[in-house]
Short mmCIF file of C-alpha atoms (C1' of nucleotides) in Angstrom, two decimals:
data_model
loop_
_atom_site.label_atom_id
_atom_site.label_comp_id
_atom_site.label_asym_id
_atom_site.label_seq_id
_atom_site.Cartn_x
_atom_site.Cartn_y
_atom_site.Cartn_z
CA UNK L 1 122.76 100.69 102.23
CA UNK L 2 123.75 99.68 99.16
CA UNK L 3 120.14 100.42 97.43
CA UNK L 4 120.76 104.08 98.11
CA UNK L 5 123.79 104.64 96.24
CA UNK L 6 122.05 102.60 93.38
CA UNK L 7 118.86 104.28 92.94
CA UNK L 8 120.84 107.49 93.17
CA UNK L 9 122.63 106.26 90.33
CA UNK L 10 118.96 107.02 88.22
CA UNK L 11 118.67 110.11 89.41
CA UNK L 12 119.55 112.66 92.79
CA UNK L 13 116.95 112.51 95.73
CA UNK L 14 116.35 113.18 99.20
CA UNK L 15 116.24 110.47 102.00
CA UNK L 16 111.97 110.97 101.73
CA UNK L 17 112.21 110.33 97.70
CA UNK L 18 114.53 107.53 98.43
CA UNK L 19 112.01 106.16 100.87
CA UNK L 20 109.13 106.33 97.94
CA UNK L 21 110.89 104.80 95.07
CA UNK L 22 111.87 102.18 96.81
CA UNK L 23 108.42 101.29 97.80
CA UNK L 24 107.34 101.78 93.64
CA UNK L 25 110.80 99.97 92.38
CA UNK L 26 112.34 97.56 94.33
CA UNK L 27 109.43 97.00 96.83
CA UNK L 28 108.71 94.21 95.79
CA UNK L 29 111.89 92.48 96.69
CA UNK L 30 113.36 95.10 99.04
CA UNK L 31 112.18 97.41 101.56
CA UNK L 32 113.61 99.83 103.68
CA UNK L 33 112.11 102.04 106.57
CA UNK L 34 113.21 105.66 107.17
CA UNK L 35 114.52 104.49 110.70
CA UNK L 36 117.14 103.56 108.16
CA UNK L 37 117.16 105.36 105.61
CA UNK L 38 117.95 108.51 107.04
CA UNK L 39 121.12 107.26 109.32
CA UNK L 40 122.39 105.40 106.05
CA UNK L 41 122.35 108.10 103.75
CA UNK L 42 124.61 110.31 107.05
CA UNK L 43 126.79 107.32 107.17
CA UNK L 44 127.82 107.30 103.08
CA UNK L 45 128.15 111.04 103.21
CA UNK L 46 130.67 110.97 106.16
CA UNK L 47 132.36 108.36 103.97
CA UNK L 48 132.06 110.56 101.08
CA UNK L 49 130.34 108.07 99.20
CA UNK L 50 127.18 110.94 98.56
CA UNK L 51 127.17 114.84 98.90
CA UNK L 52 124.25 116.56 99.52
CA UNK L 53 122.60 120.02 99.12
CA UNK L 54 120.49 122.17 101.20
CA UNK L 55 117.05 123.18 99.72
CA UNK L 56 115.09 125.55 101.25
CA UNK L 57 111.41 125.17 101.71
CA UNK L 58 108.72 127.04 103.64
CA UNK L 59 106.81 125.42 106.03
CA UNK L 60 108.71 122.16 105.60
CA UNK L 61 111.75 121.02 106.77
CA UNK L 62 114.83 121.49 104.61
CA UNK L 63 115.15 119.09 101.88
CA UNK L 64 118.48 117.43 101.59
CA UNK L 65 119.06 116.33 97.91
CA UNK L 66 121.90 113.38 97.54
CA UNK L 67 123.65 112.78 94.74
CA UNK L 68 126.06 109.52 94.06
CA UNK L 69 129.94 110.71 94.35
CA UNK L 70 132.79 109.16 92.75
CA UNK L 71 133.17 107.18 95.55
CA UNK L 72 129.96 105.96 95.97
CA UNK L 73 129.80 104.58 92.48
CA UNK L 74 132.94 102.22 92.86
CA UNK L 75 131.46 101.12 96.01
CA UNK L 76 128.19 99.95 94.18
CA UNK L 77 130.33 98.50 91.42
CA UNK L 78 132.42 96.85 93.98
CA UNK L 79 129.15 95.49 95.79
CA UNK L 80 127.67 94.48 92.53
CA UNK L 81 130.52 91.78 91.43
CA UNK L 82 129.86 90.09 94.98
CA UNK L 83 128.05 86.75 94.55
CA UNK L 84 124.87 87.80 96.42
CA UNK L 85 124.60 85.03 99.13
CA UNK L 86 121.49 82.57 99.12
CA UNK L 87 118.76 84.23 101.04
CA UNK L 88 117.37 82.81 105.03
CA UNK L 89 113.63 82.39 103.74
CA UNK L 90 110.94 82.73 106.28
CA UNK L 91 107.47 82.08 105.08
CA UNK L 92 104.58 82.13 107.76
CA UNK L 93 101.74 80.86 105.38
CA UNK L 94 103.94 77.47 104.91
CA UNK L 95 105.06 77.11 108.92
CA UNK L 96 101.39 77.26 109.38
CA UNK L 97 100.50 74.58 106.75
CA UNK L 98 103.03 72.19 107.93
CA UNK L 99 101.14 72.12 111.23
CA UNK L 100 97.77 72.10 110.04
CA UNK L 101 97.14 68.95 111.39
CA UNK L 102 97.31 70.35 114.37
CA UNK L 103 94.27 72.48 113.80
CA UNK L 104 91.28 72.41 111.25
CA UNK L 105 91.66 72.21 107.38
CA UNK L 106 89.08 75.25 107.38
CA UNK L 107 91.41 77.55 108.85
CA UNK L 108 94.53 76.43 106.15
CA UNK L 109 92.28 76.99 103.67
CA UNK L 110 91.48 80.73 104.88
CA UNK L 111 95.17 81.25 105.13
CA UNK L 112 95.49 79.79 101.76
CA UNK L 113 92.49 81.78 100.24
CA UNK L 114 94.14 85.09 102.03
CA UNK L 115 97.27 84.78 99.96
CA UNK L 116 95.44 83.83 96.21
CA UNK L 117 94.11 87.05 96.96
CA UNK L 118 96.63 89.44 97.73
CA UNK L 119 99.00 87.94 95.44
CA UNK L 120 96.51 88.49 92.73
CA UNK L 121 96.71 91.72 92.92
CA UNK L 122 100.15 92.08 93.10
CA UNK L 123 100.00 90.53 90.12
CA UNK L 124 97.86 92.89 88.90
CA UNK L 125 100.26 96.09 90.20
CA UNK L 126 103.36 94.52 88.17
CA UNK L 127 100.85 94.66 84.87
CA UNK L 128 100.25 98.49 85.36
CA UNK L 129 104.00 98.58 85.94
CA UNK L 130 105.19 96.49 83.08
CA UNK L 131 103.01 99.41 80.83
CA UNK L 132 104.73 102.22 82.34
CA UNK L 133 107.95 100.73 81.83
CA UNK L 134 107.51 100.29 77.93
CA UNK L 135 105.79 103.61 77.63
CA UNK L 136 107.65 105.88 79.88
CA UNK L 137 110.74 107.03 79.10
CA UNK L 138 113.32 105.02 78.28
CA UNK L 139 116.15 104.42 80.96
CA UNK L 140 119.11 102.42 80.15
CA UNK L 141 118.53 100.26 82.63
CA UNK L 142 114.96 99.68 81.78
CA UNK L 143 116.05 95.82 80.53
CA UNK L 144 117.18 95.03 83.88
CA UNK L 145 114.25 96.38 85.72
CA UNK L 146 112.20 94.11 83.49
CA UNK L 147 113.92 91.43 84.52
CA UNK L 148 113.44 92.09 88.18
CA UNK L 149 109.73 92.39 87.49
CA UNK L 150 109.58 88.91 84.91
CA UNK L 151 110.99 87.38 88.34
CA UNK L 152 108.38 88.77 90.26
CA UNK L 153 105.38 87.83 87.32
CA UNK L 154 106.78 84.06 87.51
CA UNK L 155 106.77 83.42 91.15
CA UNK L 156 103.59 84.70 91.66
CA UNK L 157 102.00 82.88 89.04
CA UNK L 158 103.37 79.71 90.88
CA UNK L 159 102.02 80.49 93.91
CA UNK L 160 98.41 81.19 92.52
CA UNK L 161 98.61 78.09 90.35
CA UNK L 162 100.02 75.99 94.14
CA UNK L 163 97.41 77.42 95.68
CA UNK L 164 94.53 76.84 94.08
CA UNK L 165 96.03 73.23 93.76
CA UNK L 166 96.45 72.96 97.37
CA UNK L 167 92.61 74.56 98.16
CA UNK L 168 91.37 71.45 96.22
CA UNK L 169 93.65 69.29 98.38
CA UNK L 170 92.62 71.02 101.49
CA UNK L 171 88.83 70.91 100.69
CA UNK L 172 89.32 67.27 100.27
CA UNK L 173 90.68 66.95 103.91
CA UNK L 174 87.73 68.78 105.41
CA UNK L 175 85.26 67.21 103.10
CA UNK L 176 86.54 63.43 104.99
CA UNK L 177 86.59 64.99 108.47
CA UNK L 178 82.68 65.94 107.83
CA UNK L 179 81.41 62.77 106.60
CA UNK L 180 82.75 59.83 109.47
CA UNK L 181 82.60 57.27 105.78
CA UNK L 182 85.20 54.17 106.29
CA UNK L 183 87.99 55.63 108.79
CA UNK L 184 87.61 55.42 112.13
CA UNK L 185 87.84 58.61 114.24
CA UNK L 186 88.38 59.50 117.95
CA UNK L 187 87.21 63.31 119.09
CA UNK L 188 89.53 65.53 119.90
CA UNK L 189 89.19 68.02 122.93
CA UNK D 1 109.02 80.05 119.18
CA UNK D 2 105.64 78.21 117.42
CA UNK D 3 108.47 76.12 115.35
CA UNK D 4 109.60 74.16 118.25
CA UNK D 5 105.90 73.88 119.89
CA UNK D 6 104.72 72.45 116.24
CA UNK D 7 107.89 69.77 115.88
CA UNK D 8 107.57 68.58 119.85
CA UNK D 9 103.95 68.13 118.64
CA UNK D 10 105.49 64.94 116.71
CA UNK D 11 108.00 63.72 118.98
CA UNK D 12 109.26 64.54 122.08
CA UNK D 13 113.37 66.13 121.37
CA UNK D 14 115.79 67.90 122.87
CA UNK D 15 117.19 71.14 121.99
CA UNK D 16 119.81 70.11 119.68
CA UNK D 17 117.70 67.22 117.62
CA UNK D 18 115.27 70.62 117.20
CA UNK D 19 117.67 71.98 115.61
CA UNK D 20 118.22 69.20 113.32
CA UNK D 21 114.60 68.36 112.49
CA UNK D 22 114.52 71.85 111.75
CA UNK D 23 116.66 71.93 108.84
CA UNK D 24 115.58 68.61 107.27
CA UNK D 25 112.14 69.46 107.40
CA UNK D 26 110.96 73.09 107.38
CA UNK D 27 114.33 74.00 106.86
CA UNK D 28 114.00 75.64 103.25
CA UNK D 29 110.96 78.09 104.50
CA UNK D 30 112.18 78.26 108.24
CA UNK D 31 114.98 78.55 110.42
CA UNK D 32 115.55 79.10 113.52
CA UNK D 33 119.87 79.06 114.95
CA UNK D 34 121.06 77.18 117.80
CA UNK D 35 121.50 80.94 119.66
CA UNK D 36 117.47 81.21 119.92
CA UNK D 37 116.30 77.13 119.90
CA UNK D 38 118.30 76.96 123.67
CA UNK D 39 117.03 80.24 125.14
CA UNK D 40 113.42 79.89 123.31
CA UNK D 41 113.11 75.89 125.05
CA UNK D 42 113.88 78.07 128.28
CA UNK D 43 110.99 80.53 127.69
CA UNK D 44 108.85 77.53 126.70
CA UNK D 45 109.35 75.96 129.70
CA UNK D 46 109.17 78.72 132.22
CA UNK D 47 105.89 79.67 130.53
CA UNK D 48 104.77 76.07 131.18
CA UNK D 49 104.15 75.37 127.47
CA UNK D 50 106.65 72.23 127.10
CA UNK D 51 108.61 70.37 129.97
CA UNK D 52 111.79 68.59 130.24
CA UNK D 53 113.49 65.53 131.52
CA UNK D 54 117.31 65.37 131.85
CA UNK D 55 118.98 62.14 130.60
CA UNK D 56 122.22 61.23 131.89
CA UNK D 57 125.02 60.29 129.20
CA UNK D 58 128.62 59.31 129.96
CA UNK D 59 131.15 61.72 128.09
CA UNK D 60 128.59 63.55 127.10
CA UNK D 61 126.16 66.65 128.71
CA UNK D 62 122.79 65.99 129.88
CA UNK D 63 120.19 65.89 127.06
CA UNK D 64 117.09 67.55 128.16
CA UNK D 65 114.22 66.06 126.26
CA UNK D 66 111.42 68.45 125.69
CA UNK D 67 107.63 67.09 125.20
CA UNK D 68 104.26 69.44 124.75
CA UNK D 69 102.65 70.41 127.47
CA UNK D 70 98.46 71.30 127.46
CA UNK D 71 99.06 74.65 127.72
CA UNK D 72 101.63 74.51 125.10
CA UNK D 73 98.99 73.23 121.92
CA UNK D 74 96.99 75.77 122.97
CA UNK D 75 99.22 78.13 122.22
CA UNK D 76 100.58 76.57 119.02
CA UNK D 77 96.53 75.99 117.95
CA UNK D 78 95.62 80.29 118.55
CA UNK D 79 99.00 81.06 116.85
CA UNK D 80 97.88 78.43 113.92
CA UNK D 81 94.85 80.42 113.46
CA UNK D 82 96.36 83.96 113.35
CA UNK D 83 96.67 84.72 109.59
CA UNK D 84 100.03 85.01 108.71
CA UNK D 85 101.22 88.55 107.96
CA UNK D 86 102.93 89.20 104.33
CA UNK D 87 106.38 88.98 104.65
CA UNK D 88 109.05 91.49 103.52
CA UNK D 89 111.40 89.74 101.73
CA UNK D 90 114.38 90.60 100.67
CA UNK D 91 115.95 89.19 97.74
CA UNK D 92 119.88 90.02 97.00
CA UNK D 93 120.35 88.74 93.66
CA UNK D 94 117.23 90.67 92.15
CA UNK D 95 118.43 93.69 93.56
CA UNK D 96 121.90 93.33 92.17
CA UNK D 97 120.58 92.48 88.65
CA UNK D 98 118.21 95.79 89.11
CA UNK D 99 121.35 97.73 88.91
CA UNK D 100 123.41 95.74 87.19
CA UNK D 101 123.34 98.71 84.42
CA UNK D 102 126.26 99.73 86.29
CA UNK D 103 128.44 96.83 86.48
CA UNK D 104 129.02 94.21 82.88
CA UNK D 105 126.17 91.98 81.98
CA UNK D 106 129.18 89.01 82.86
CA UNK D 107 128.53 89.72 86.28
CA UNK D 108 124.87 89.45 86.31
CA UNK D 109 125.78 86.13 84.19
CA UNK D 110 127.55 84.36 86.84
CA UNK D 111 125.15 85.33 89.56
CA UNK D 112 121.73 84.43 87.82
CA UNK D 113 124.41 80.95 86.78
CA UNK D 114 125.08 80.29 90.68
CA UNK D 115 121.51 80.71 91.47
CA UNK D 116 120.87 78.25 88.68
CA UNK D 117 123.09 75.37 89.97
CA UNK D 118 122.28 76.27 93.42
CA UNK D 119 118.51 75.85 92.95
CA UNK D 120 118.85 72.93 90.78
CA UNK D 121 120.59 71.11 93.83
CA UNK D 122 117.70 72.12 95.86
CA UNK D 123 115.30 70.76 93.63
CA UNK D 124 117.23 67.41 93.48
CA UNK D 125 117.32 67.29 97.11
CA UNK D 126 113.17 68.07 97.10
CA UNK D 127 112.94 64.87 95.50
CA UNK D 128 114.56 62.57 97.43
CA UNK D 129 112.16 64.42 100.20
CA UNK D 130 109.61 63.14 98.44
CA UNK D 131 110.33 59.87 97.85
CA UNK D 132 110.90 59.61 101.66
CA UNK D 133 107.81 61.20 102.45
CA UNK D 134 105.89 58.23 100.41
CA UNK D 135 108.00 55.89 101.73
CA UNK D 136 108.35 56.02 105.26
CA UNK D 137 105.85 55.39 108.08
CA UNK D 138 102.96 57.61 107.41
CA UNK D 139 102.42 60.67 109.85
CA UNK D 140 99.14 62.23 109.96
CA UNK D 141 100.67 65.17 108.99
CA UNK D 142 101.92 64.21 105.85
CA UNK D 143 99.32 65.30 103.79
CA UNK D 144 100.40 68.74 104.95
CA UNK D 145 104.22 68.13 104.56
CA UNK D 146 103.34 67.73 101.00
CA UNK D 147 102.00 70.97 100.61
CA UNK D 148 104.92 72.98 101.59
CA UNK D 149 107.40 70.35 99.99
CA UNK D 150 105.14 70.91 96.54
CA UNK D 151 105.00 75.02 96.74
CA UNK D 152 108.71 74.78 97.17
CA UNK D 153 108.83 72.59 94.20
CA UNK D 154 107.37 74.58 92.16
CA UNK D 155 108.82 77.95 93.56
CA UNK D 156 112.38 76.26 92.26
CA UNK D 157 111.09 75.41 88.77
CA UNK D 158 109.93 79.14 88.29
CA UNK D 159 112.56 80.31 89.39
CA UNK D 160 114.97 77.99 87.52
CA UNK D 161 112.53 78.87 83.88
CA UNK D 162 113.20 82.55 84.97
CA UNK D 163 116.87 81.60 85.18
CA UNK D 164 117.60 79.97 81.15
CA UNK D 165 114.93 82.74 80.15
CA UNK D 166 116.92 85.86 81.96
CA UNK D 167 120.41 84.29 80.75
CA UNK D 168 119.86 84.18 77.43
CA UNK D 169 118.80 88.20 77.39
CA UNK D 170 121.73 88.73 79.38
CA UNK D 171 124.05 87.32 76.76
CA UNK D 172 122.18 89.15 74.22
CA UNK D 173 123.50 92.27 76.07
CA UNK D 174 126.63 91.03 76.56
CA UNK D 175 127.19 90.55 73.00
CA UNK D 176 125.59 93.61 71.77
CA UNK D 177 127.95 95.61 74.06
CA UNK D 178 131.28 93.59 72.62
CA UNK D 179 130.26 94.70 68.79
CA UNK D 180 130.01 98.11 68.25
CA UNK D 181 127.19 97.58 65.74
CA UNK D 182 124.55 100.74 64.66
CA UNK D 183 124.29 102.04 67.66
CA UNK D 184 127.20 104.94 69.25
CA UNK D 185 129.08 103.99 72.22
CA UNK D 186 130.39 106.50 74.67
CA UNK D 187 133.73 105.18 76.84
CA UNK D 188 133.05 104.69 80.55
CA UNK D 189 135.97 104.67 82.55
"C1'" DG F 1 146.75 64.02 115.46
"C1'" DG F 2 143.00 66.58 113.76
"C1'" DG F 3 138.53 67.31 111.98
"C1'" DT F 4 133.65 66.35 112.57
"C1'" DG F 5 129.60 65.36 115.33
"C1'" DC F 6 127.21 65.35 119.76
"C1'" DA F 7 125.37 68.55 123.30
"C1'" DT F 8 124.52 72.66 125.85
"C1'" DG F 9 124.59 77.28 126.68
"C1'" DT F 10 125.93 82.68 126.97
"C1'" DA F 11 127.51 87.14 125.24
"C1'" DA F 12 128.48 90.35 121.82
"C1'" DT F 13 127.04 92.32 117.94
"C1'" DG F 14 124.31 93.79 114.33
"C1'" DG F 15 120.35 94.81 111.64
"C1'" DG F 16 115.97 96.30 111.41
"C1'" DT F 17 111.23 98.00 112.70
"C1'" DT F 18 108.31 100.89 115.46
"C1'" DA F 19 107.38 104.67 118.01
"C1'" DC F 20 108.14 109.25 119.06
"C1'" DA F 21 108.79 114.24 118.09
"C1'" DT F 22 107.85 118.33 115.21
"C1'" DG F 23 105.15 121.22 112.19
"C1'" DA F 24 103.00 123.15 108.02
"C1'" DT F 25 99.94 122.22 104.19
"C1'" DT F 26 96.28 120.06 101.65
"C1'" DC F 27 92.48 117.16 101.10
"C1'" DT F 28 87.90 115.30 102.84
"C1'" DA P 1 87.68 119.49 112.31
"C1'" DG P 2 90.61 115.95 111.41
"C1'" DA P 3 93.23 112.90 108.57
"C1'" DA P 4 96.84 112.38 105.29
"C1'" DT P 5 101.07 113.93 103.06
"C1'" DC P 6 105.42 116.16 103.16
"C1'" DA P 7 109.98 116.00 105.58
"C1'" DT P 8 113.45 114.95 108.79
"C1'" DG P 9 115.46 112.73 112.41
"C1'" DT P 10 116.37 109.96 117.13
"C1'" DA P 11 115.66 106.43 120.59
"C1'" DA P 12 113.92 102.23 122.17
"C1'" DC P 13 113.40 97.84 121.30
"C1'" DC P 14 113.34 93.27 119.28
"C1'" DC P 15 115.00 89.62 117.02
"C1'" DA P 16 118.56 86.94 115.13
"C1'" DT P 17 123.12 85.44 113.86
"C1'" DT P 18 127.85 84.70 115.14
"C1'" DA P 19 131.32 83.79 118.11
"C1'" DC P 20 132.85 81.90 122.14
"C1'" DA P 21 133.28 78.23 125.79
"C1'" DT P 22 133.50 73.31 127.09
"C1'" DG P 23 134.50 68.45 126.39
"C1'" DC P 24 134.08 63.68 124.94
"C1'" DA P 25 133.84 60.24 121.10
"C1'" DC P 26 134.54 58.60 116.66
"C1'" DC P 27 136.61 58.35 112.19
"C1'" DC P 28 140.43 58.99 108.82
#
DNA sequence: GGGTGCATGTAATGGGTTACATGATTCT
DNA sequence: AGAATCATGTAACCCATTACATGCACCC
C-alpha cells in the first residue's frame, strides 16, 4: 500500500508504471503483483489519498495516471515514523540444509551451488544500478536509495562468501561418505 | 508441512513441543504458528506420513505424540531434493529508509538504531547456540545445524557493519539539514 | 489472586499470488 | 504465425496469523 503513495512521491504513474518500478527499485526488497496493485491504488483514491486522470490511448486501454494528494503524503509521513516491525524470515535453501542429513550432501551442495549463482548476478544487477544512480540525474533522494542498495551489496556478499565456505564443508561430508576410511557405516534403504 | 516431517525425523513430539523446537532451532529462518502446526499434524496423519499415540495426563489434555512414518521420509527426502525457489522477501525497514526523503533523517536514525540493538541481541543469542551445539550430545545432524547457525551469523554481522556504516551518513544528513550552510533551503511545511 | 506455562484445537480474518479475461501493437 | 509487451481489472484460491475457547498447575 504504502509503496504506492511513496514512489508516487518521485514522480505520477499509472498502476502498470507502478508495477515496473517497483520491480527496477525496490524489487529487491519488495514486490508487489498487479492482483494488488490495481485494488490498492482504488482503495487510496476512495480515501482521497491519490487522484487520478484519464488518458486516452488507441488501441489500449485507458491509462489512469496517479498522483500523491495532500492526504496521501501525511499518510506516508505518518507510516514512515512507525518503527518498522522485525520481519517473519522464511528461507527454503536453509530449511533444506538443516535436514540434509536426511538426504545426500550432493544434493545440499546443488542447492548451495544454485544460490552462489543467482546471487552473483544479482550482485552484478546492483553494479549496473549503482552506475545509473551516480550518473543519472540527480534525485534528492538518491542518498537513500544508495543506502537501500549498500544493504543489498553487503548481504549478498555474505552469502557468496557463506557459501562457498559451506561448499568446502559440504564436499568434505560427501568426500567421507565415499571412502568407508575409520567410521563405521550401516546402509541405508 | 516438511518442517514438522524434518524435526519428528529427530525425535518423536507432540504438537505443542513442535512448536517449541521450532523456535529454538530453525526459528530465525522458519516459522511455522500454533494455528497451522495442529491442523498440518492432522493432514500428516490422515495422509499416513506420521502417526500418533495419545498419552494420558491428569489436569492436563491428552498429548498426542507424533513419530515418522515410512511414507512420511519419503516425502520429506523428494521435498529435500526440490531446489528451493528464490524467495520474495520483504524487508520493512529498507523500504522505509528508501523514502525516508520524505520524513527527517532522525527517524531513519532510530529505526536503522533499533535494528542495531535488535540484531546485536540476536547475534548474542547465536552464540550461546553455538556453544550448545559443541557441547551437547552430538546429533548427526549437527554438522548441518552449523551451517544455517553460521549463514545467520554472518547475515547479522553484515547487516550490523551496514548499520554503524548507514548511521553515520545519516547523521551527516541530519546535520547538514540543521546548518543552513552553502547550499539554499526551501521551507516544507 | 493473577500471570505464565502446558496443551489442544477452531474460526475469523487478512494478505497475497495466480489465473482469467480482453484486445491491440510490435517484435521475431 | 506466434510470442511478448502494453494496460487494466476481477475472482478464486491459498496460506498464515490472530483471536478465541478451555482448563489445570505452578510460581510470585
Amino acid at each position: 500500500m504504502e509503496v504506492l503513495l511513496g514512489l508516487l512521491t518521485v514522480e505520477p504513474m499509472s498502476g502498470y508504471d507502478l508495477g515496473q518500478t517497483i520491480r527496477g527499485s525496490v524489487g529487491h526488497f519488495w514486490n508487489e503483483s498487479y492482483g494488488q496493485i490495481y485494488p490498492n491504488l482504488k482503495k487510496l483514491e476512495a480515501g482521497g489519498f491519490v487522484k487520478s486522470e484519464k488518458k486516452r490511448q488507441k488501441g489500449k486501454p485507458d491509462r489512469h495516471i496517479y498522483s500523491i494528494a495532500k492526504k496521501g503524503r501525511e499518510r506516508l509521513a505518518a507510516w514512515l515514523s512507525v518503527a518498522p516491525q522485525p520481519e517473519i524470515p522464511r528461507n527454503e535453501l536453509l530449511l533444506k540444509l538443516f535436514f540434509s542429513a536426511q538426504a545426500s550432501p550432493e544434493i545440499a551442495i546443488q542447492h548451495v551451488e544454485r544460490m552462489v549463482k543467482s546471487e552473483s548476478a544479482i550482485l552484478g544487477e546492483f553494479k549496473r544500478i549503482e552506475e545509473q544512480l551516480s550518473k543519472g540525474k540527480q534525485y534528492p533522494d538518491a542518498p537513500y536509495w544508495k543506502m537501500t542498495l549498500r544493504s543489498g551489496q553487503l548481504e549478498l556478499k555474505s552469502h557468496l562468501r557463506w557459501g562457498e565456505e559451506t561448499l568446502d564443508e559440504l564436499r568434505k561430508i560427501a568426500k567421507k561418505q565415499r571412502s568407508p576410511s575409520e567410521t563405521k557405516k550401516e546402509k541405508k534403504h
